[in-house]
CSV table of C-alpha atoms and ligand atoms in Angstrom, one decimal:
chain,number,residue,atom,x,y,z
A,1,MET,CA,-6.6,22.6,-23.8
A,2,PRO,CA,-9.6,20.0,-22.9
A,3,THR,CA,-12.2,20.7,-20.3
A,4,LEU,CA,-12.2,18.2,-17.5
A,5,LEU,CA,-15.8,16.8,-18.8
A,6,GLU,CA,-13.9,16.4,-22.3
A,7,GLU,CA,-11.1,14.3,-20.3
A,8,LEU,CA,-12.6,12.6,-17.8
A,9,SER,CA,-15.1,11.4,-20.5
A,10,ARG,CA,-12.3,9.4,-22.1
A,11,VAL,CA,-12.6,7.4,-18.9
A,12,LYS,CA,-14.3,3.9,-18.9
A,13,THR,CA,-14.0,2.5,-15.8
A,14,TYR,CA,-16.5,5.4,-14.6
A,15,ASP,CA,-19.8,6.6,-16.0
A,16,TYR,CA,-19.4,10.4,-15.6
A,17,THR,CA,-22.0,13.1,-15.5
A,18,THR,CA,-21.9,16.6,-16.6
A,19,GLU,CA,-23.0,17.6,-12.5
A,20,ASP,CA,-20.6,14.7,-11.3
A,21,VAL,CA,-18.3,17.0,-12.7
A,22,ARG,CA,-19.5,20.1,-11.8
A,23,GLU,CA,-19.1,19.0,-8.0
A,24,PHE,CA,-15.6,17.3,-9.3
A,25,GLU,CA,-14.8,21.4,-10.3
A,26,ALA,CA,-16.2,23.1,-7.3
A,27,LEU,CA,-14.0,20.8,-5.4
A,28,HIS,CA,-11.3,21.8,-7.1
A,29,VAL,CA,-11.4,24.7,-5.8
A,30,GLU,CA,-12.0,24.4,-2.2
A,31,ILE,CA,-8.8,21.6,-2.8
A,32,ARG,CA,-6.6,24.0,-4.0
A,33,ALA,CA,-8.0,26.8,-1.8
A,34,LEU,CA,-7.1,24.6,1.7
A,35,LYS,CA,-3.7,23.6,-0.1
A,36,ALA,CA,-2.3,27.1,0.0
A,37,GLN,CA,-3.6,27.8,3.2
A,38,ARG,CA,-1.9,24.7,4.7
A,39,ASN,CA,1.4,24.9,2.9
A,40,ALA,CA,0.5,21.2,1.0
A,41,VAL,CA,1.4,19.4,-2.2
A,42,ILE,CA,-0.8,16.7,-3.2
A,43,VAL,CA,0.8,13.0,-4.7
A,44,ALA,CA,-1.1,10.6,-6.2
A,45,HIS,CA,-0.4,6.7,-7.3
A,46,ASN,CA,-1.1,6.2,-11.2
A,47,TYR,CA,-4.1,3.7,-10.0
A,48,TYR,CA,-6.0,6.9,-8.2
A,49,ARG,CA,-9.3,8.2,-9.0
A,50,PRO,CA,-8.8,10.1,-12.2
A,51,GLU,CA,-11.1,13.3,-10.5
A,52,ILE,CA,-7.7,13.0,-7.1
A,53,LEU,CA,-5.1,12.3,-10.5
A,54,LYS,CA,-6.6,16.2,-12.0
A,55,VAL,CA,-6.0,18.1,-8.7
A,56,ALA,CA,-2.7,16.8,-8.0
A,57,ASP,CA,0.7,18.3,-8.2
A,58,PHE,CA,2.9,15.6,-9.2
A,59,VAL,CA,1.6,12.3,-10.1
A,60,GLY,CA,3.6,8.5,-10.3
A,61,ASP,CA,4.3,5.6,-9.2
A,62,SER,CA,5.9,4.2,-6.1
A,63,LEU,CA,9.1,4.7,-6.8
A,64,GLU,CA,9.1,8.2,-8.1
A,65,LEU,CA,6.3,9.2,-5.5
A,66,ALA,CA,9.2,7.6,-3.5
A,67,LEU,CA,11.4,10.5,-4.9
A,68,MET,CA,9.5,13.1,-4.7
A,69,ALA,CA,8.5,12.8,-0.7
A,70,SER,CA,12.4,12.9,-0.4
A,71,ARG,CA,12.4,16.5,-2.0
A,72,VAL,CA,9.9,17.9,-0.9
A,73,LYS,CA,11.3,21.0,1.6
A,74,ASP,CA,9.1,24.1,0.5
A,75,ALA,CA,6.2,22.5,1.7
A,76,ASP,CA,4.8,22.2,5.2
A,77,VAL,CA,1.8,19.4,4.6
A,78,ILE,CA,2.5,16.1,2.9
A,79,CYS,CA,-1.2,14.6,1.1
A,80,PHE,CA,-0.4,11.5,0.0
A,81,CYS,CA,-3.3,9.8,-2.1
A,82,GLY,CA,-1.7,6.7,-2.5
A,83,VAL,CA,-1.9,3.9,0.6
A,84,HIS,CA,-0.5,3.4,3.3
A,85,PHE,CA,2.2,1.7,2.5
A,86,MET,CA,3.9,4.7,-0.2
A,87,ALA,CA,2.9,7.6,3.1
A,88,GLU,CA,4.4,5.7,5.5
A,89,THR,CA,7.8,5.9,3.1
A,90,ALA,CA,6.7,9.3,2.3
A,91,LYS,CA,7.2,9.8,6.7
A,92,ILE,CA,10.9,7.9,6.7
A,93,LEU,CA,11.6,9.7,4.0
A,94,ASN,CA,11.1,12.9,5.3
A,95,PRO,CA,9.3,12.4,9.0
A,96,THR,CA,9.7,16.6,9.5
A,97,ARG,CA,7.0,17.0,7.5
A,98,THR,CA,3.6,16.5,8.0
A,99,VAL,CA,2.2,13.1,5.8
A,100,LEU,CA,-1.5,12.5,5.5
A,101,LEU,CA,-3.7,10.2,4.2
A,102,PRO,CA,-7.4,11.1,3.6
A,103,ASN,CA,-8.5,7.5,3.6
A,104,LEU,CA,-7.7,5.6,6.3
A,105,LEU,CA,-9.3,2.6,4.8
A,106,ALA,CA,-6.3,2.7,2.0
A,107,GLY,CA,-4.4,-0.3,3.3
A,108,CYS,CA,-2.3,-2.8,1.1
A,109,GLN,CA,-3.8,-6.5,1.0
A,110,LEU,CA,-0.1,-7.6,-0.5
A,111,ALA,CA,1.9,-5.1,1.9
A,112,ASP,CA,-0.2,-7.1,4.7
A,113,SER,CA,0.7,-10.5,4.0
A,114,ALA,CA,4.2,-10.3,5.4
A,115,PRO,CA,4.0,-9.3,9.2
A,116,ALA,CA,7.6,-8.0,10.8
A,117,GLU,CA,6.9,-10.6,13.2
A,118,ASP,CA,6.5,-13.7,10.4
A,119,LEU,CA,9.3,-11.9,8.4
A,120,ALA,CA,11.3,-12.0,11.8
A,121,ALA,CA,11.0,-15.7,12.1
A,122,ARG,CA,11.9,-16.3,8.2
A,123,ILE,CA,15.2,-14.5,8.2
A,124,GLU,CA,16.5,-16.2,11.2
A,125,GLU,CA,15.6,-20.0,10.1
A,126,LEU,CA,17.2,-19.0,6.6
A,127,LYS,CA,19.8,-17.2,8.0
A,128,LYS,CA,21.2,-20.7,9.7
A,129,GLN,CA,21.0,-22.6,6.1
A,130,TYR,CA,22.6,-19.7,4.2
A,131,PRO,CA,24.4,-17.1,5.7
A,132,ASP,CA,25.0,-14.9,3.5
A,133,LEU,CA,21.1,-14.2,3.5
A,134,ALA,CA,20.5,-10.8,2.5
A,135,VAL,CA,16.5,-9.8,2.6
A,136,VAL,CA,14.8,-7.5,-0.4
A,137,SER,CA,12.0,-5.7,0.3
A,138,TYR,CA,9.2,-4.7,-2.3
A,139,VAL,CA,8.2,-1.3,-1.3
A,140,ASN,CA,4.5,-2.7,-1.1
A,141,THR,CA,5.6,-3.3,2.9
A,142,THR,CA,5.4,-2.1,5.5
A,143,ALA,CA,7.4,-0.2,8.1
A,144,ALA,CA,8.5,-2.7,10.2
A,145,VAL,CA,9.3,-4.3,7.4
A,146,LYS,CA,11.4,-2.3,5.9
A,147,ALA,CA,12.9,-1.8,9.2
A,148,LEU,CA,14.0,-5.7,9.0
A,149,SER,CA,15.6,-5.6,5.4
A,150,ASP,CA,18.9,-4.7,3.5
A,151,VAL,CA,17.6,-2.7,1.4
A,152,ILE,CA,13.7,-1.8,-0.8
A,153,CYS,CA,13.2,-2.1,-4.5
A,154,THR,CA,10.1,-1.1,-6.7
A,155,SER,CA,8.5,-2.7,-9.8
A,156,ALA,CA,10.4,-0.7,-11.6
A,157,ASN,CA,13.9,-1.3,-10.0
A,158,ALA,CA,14.0,-5.1,-8.4
A,159,ALA,CA,16.2,-6.7,-10.9
A,160,LYS,CA,18.9,-3.7,-10.6
A,161,VAL,CA,18.2,-3.7,-6.8
A,162,VAL,CA,18.7,-7.6,-6.8
A,163,ARG,CA,21.9,-7.2,-9.3
A,164,SER,CA,23.7,-5.2,-7.5
A,165,LEU,CA,24.3,-7.3,-4.0
A,166,PRO,CA,26.9,-9.3,-3.5
A,167,ASN,CA,25.1,-11.7,-1.7
A,168,ARG,CA,24.0,-14.8,-3.4
A,169,ASN,CA,21.2,-15.7,-1.9
A,170,ILE,CA,18.0,-13.6,-1.5
A,171,LEU,CA,15.1,-13.9,0.9
A,172,PHE,CA,12.7,-11.5,-1.8
A,173,VAL,CA,9.4,-9.8,0.5
A,174,PRO,CA,7.2,-9.9,-0.2
A,175,ASP,CA,5.8,-10.8,-3.8
A,176,ARG,CA,6.4,-14.2,-5.1
A,177,ASN,CA,5.6,-12.9,-9.0
A,178,LEU,CA,7.7,-10.1,-8.6
A,179,ALA,CA,10.6,-12.4,-7.0
A,180,SER,CA,9.9,-14.9,-10.0
A,181,HIS,CA,10.8,-12.0,-12.5
A,182,ALA,CA,13.9,-10.8,-11.1
A,183,ALA,CA,14.7,-14.0,-10.8
A,184,GLU,CA,14.6,-14.8,-14.4
A,185,GLN,CA,16.8,-11.8,-14.8
A,186,VAL,CA,19.0,-12.3,-12.6
A,187,PRO,CA,20.2,-15.8,-12.4
A,188,GLU,CA,23.1,-16.4,-10.6
A,189,LYS,CA,21.2,-15.5,-7.3
A,190,ASN,CA,18.9,-17.9,-5.3
A,191,ILE,CA,15.8,-15.9,-4.9
A,192,ILE,CA,13.8,-17.5,-1.8
A,193,PRO,CA,10.5,-16.2,-2.4
A,194,TRP,CA,8.2,-14.7,0.2
A,195,ASP,CA,4.7,-16.3,-0.7
A,196,GLY,CA,2.5,-13.2,-1.1
A,197,PHE,CA,0.8,-12.0,-3.5
A,198,CYS,CA,-1.2,-8.7,-5.0
A,199,TYR,CA,-5.2,-10.6,-5.1
A,200,VAL,CA,-5.9,-7.3,-8.0
A,201,HIS,CA,-2.9,-8.6,-10.2
A,202,GLN,CA,-3.1,-12.2,-9.3
A,203,GLN,CA,-7.2,-12.4,-10.8
A,204,ILE,CA,-5.6,-11.6,-14.4
A,205,THR,CA,-5.1,-14.9,-16.0
A,206,PRO,CA,-3.1,-16.0,-19.3
A,207,GLU,CA,-6.0,-17.5,-21.0
A,208,GLU,CA,-7.8,-13.7,-21.0
A,209,ILE,CA,-4.5,-11.9,-22.6
A,210,SER,CA,-3.8,-14.7,-25.4
A,211,ARG,CA,-8.0,-14.5,-26.1
A,212,ILE,CA,-7.6,-10.6,-26.6
A,213,ARG,CA,-4.4,-11.2,-28.7
A,214,GLU,CA,-5.4,-13.7,-30.9
A,215,ALA,CA,-8.7,-11.0,-31.7
A,216,ASP,CA,-5.9,-8.5,-32.4
A,217,PRO,CA,-2.4,-9.7,-33.4
A,218,GLY,CA,-0.9,-6.0,-34.0
A,219,ILE,CA,-1.7,-4.8,-30.8
A,220,GLU,CA,0.8,-4.5,-27.7
A,221,ILE,CA,0.9,-6.0,-24.1
A,222,LEU,CA,1.8,-3.9,-21.5
A,223,VAL,CA,2.0,-6.1,-18.0
A,224,HIS,CA,2.9,-4.9,-14.1
A,225,PRO,CA,5.3,-7.6,-12.8
A,226,GLU,CA,2.7,-8.0,-9.6
A,227,CYS,CA,0.6,-10.5,-12.8
A,228,ARG,CA,1.6,-14.4,-12.8
A,229,PRO,CA,4.6,-15.5,-14.4
A,230,ASP,CA,2.3,-17.2,-16.6
A,231,VAL,CA,1.2,-13.8,-17.9
A,232,ALA,CA,4.3,-11.8,-17.5
A,233,ARG,CA,5.3,-14.3,-20.1
A,234,LEU,CA,2.4,-12.7,-23.0
A,235,ALA,CA,4.0,-9.6,-22.3
A,236,ASP,CA,5.7,-6.9,-25.1
A,237,ALA,CA,7.0,-5.2,-22.3
A,238,VAL,CA,6.8,-5.7,-18.5
A,239,LEU,CA,7.1,-2.6,-16.5
A,240,SER,CA,5.6,-0.3,-13.5
A,241,THR,CA,2.9,1.6,-13.8
A,242,SER,CA,5.1,4.8,-14.8
A,243,GLY,CA,6.9,2.9,-16.8
A,244,MET,CA,3.5,1.8,-18.9
A,245,VAL,CA,3.1,5.3,-19.3
A,246,ARG,CA,6.2,6.3,-20.8
A,247,TYR,CA,6.3,3.2,-23.2
A,248,ALA,CA,2.7,4.3,-24.3
A,249,LYS,CA,3.6,7.9,-25.1
A,250,GLU,CA,6.8,7.0,-27.0
A,251,ARG,CA,5.7,3.7,-28.7
A,252,SER,CA,4.8,4.5,-32.5
A,253,ALA,CA,1.7,1.4,-32.4
A,254,LYS,CA,-1.7,2.3,-31.9
A,255,ARG,CA,-3.2,0.3,-29.3
A,256,PHE,CA,-2.3,-0.8,-26.0
A,257,LEU,CA,-3.9,-4.0,-23.7
A,258,VAL,CA,-2.3,-2.1,-20.4
A,259,VAL,CA,-2.5,-5.3,-17.7
A,260,THR,CA,-2.8,-4.3,-14.4
A,261,GLU,CA,-5.1,-1.8,-12.1
A,262,CYS,CA,-7.4,0.3,-14.2
A,263,GLY,CA,-6.9,3.0,-13.6
A,264,LEU,CA,-3.7,3.4,-15.3
A,265,SER,CA,-5.5,2.6,-18.8
A,266,ASP,CA,-8.1,5.2,-16.8
A,267,ARG,CA,-4.9,7.9,-16.6
A,268,LEU,CA,-3.3,6.7,-20.2
A,269,ALA,CA,-7.0,7.6,-21.8
A,270,MET,CA,-6.8,11.4,-20.8
A,271,GLU,CA,-3.7,12.6,-21.6
A,272,VAL,CA,-2.8,10.0,-24.7
A,273,PRO,CA,-6.1,10.0,-26.1
A,274,ASP,CA,-4.5,9.6,-30.0
A,275,LYS,CA,-3.7,6.0,-28.7
A,276,GLN,CA,-6.6,2.7,-28.0
A,277,PHE,CA,-5.7,1.7,-23.6
A,278,VAL,CA,-8.0,-1.5,-24.2
A,279,LYS,CA,-8.7,-2.5,-20.8
A,280,GLY,CA,-7.0,-6.0,-19.6
A,281,CYS,CA,-7.4,-4.9,-15.5
A,282,LYS,CA,-9.3,-5.3,-12.6
A,283,LEU,CA,-10.4,-2.6,-9.6
A,284,CYS,CA,-8.3,-2.0,-6.0
A,285,THR,CA,-10.7,-1.5,-4.0
A,286,PHE,CA,-7.8,-0.1,-1.7
A,287,MET,CA,-6.1,2.0,-4.5
A,288,LYS,CA,-10.3,3.6,-5.1
A,289,VAL,CA,-11.8,4.4,-1.5
A,290,THR,CA,-10.2,7.7,-1.3
A,291,SER,CA,-13.0,9.8,-2.6
A,292,LEU,CA,-12.5,14.0,-3.4
A,293,GLU,CA,-14.3,14.4,0.0
A,294,ASP,CA,-11.9,12.9,1.4
A,295,VAL,CA,-9.0,14.6,0.2
A,296,ARG,CA,-10.7,18.4,0.4
A,297,ASP,CA,-11.5,17.0,4.3
A,298,SER,CA,-7.7,15.8,5.1
A,299,LEU,CA,-6.6,19.3,4.1
A,300,GLU,CA,-9.5,20.9,6.5
A,301,LYS,CA,-9.1,18.7,9.8
A,302,MET,CA,-5.5,18.1,9.1
A,303,GLN,CA,-6.7,13.7,9.1
A,304,TYR,CA,-5.1,11.6,8.9
A,305,GLU,CA,-2.2,12.0,10.0
A,306,ILE,CA,0.8,9.5,9.4
A,307,GLU,CA,3.3,8.4,12.2
A,308,VAL,CA,6.6,5.9,12.2
A,309,PRO,CA,8.3,4.9,16.0
A,310,GLU,CA,12.6,6.1,15.5
A,311,ASP,CA,13.9,3.1,16.3
A,312,ILE,CA,11.8,1.8,12.8
A,313,ARG,CA,11.9,4.5,10.9
A,314,ILE,CA,15.4,4.4,10.8
A,315,PRO,CA,16.5,1.3,10.0
A,316,ALA,CA,14.2,1.6,7.2
A,317,GLU,CA,15.0,4.7,5.9
A,318,ARG,CA,18.7,3.2,5.3
A,319,ALA,CA,17.4,0.5,3.1
A,320,LEU,CA,15.3,2.9,1.2
A,321,HIS,CA,18.9,5.2,0.9
A,322,ARG,CA,20.1,1.6,-0.1
A,323,MET,CA,17.5,1.7,-3.0
A,324,PHE,CA,18.7,5.3,-4.1
A,325,GLU,CA,22.1,4.5,-4.1
A,326,VAL,CA,21.8,1.4,-6.6
A,327,THR,CA,18.8,3.1,-8.9
A,328,GLU,CA,18.4,7.2,-8.7
A,329,GLY,CA,21.3,8.1,-7.1
A,330,LYS,CA,21.0,10.1,-3.8
A,331,PRO,CA,17.3,11.5,-2.2
A,332,GLY,CA,17.0,15.0,-0.8
A,333,LYS,CA,16.7,17.4,-4.2
A,334,THR,CA,14.1,20.1,-3.8
A,335,ASN,CA,11.2,20.0,-6.4
A,336,CYS,CA,8.9,22.0,-3.9
B,20,13P,P1,3.9,0.9,-8.9
B,20,13P,O1,5.4,1.5,-8.4
B,20,13P,O2,4.6,-0.4,-10.2
B,20,13P,O3,2.6,2.4,-9.1
B,20,13P,O4,3.1,-0.6,-8.4
B,20,13P,C1,2.2,-0.1,-7.1
B,20,13P,C2,1.4,-1.1,-7.4
B,20,13P,O5,0.9,-0.9,-5.7
B,20,13P,C3,0.7,-1.5,-8.0
B,20,13P,O6,0.0,-2.6,-7.4
B,21,SF4,FE1,-1.6,-3.4,-3.3
B,21,SF4,FE2,-2.5,-5.1,-5.7
B,21,SF4,FE3,-3.6,-2.4,-4.3
B,21,SF4,FE4,-1.5,-2.7,-5.3
B,21,SF4,S1,-3.1,-3.0,-6.6
B,21,SF4,S2,-2.0,-1.3,-3.4
B,21,SF4,S3,-0.1,-4.2,-4.3
B,21,SF4,S4,-3.6,-4.5,-3.3
């Protein structure tokens, strides 16, 4: 078993000192005790800081975290180490649990690019032109937007969800790059994209990717579908964050260019030490704002509790359940 210091020293985003790691170990002890006291489970998104991933009970992508949250039965508290829309999704799916977001600054610029009032107006306008219009919303949306949607999708299942609908005309909210990725795979549908994008993935250019490939033709390129279509076209595989983890573990290739937020290459560097993960990544300030101290304080002070009013929660839950019916089977089985 590698020590925490050995694992964290493989990470390239941060230059941890022995002193930092000692502090993390002390905080892990405090957090584990609080977790037992509160009967809590800690779930974390793949992009979170490595020292938080190491104390989480479950680490995953948006789809896995939503499924996980829906299955929590024995724990009273879900401490959600993700961004606000993810914690909201957990509350929508499991309303009798207390859901905590350790730092309220952990928002998502992509989710904020589609306000519910603007979406309602756009749906009304488009329905005049396309009476069969269906609304597919990416999970990176507020609860109020989910409540206006027919079905939700994630980066792991967007094409499958779109293909499953009987409707030909689909308003896809809010990520235009994921919309374009789904449209390429399901050409029989008329996908109308919302004009949103993720500022992290949008910064990555085809020129930087091509430069790396030219210098290293044997490298495998993994791209997140929130990237621009001209970047996605250069990929060996376009995958969700956990899809990238599985792919990198299974393939015989030894070098991968990981084109997404930097936390993913850090997770891979810790878990797959015999392979090399070249960073073609950018940092998301929202995913990095939460510290290990925030996680400790969250469990100690039971902050910050996420609430979703029932008139929004119920239609949002319906849209999420439709996604599970299409992709993963019904949620509801127990994990913890
Ligand atoms: P994943 O569902 O692939 O983990 O993506 C979440 C996200 O916010 C990407 O920016
Ligand atoms: Fe939102 Fe982009 Fe950050 Fe993901 S990487 S949480 S989409 S801002």
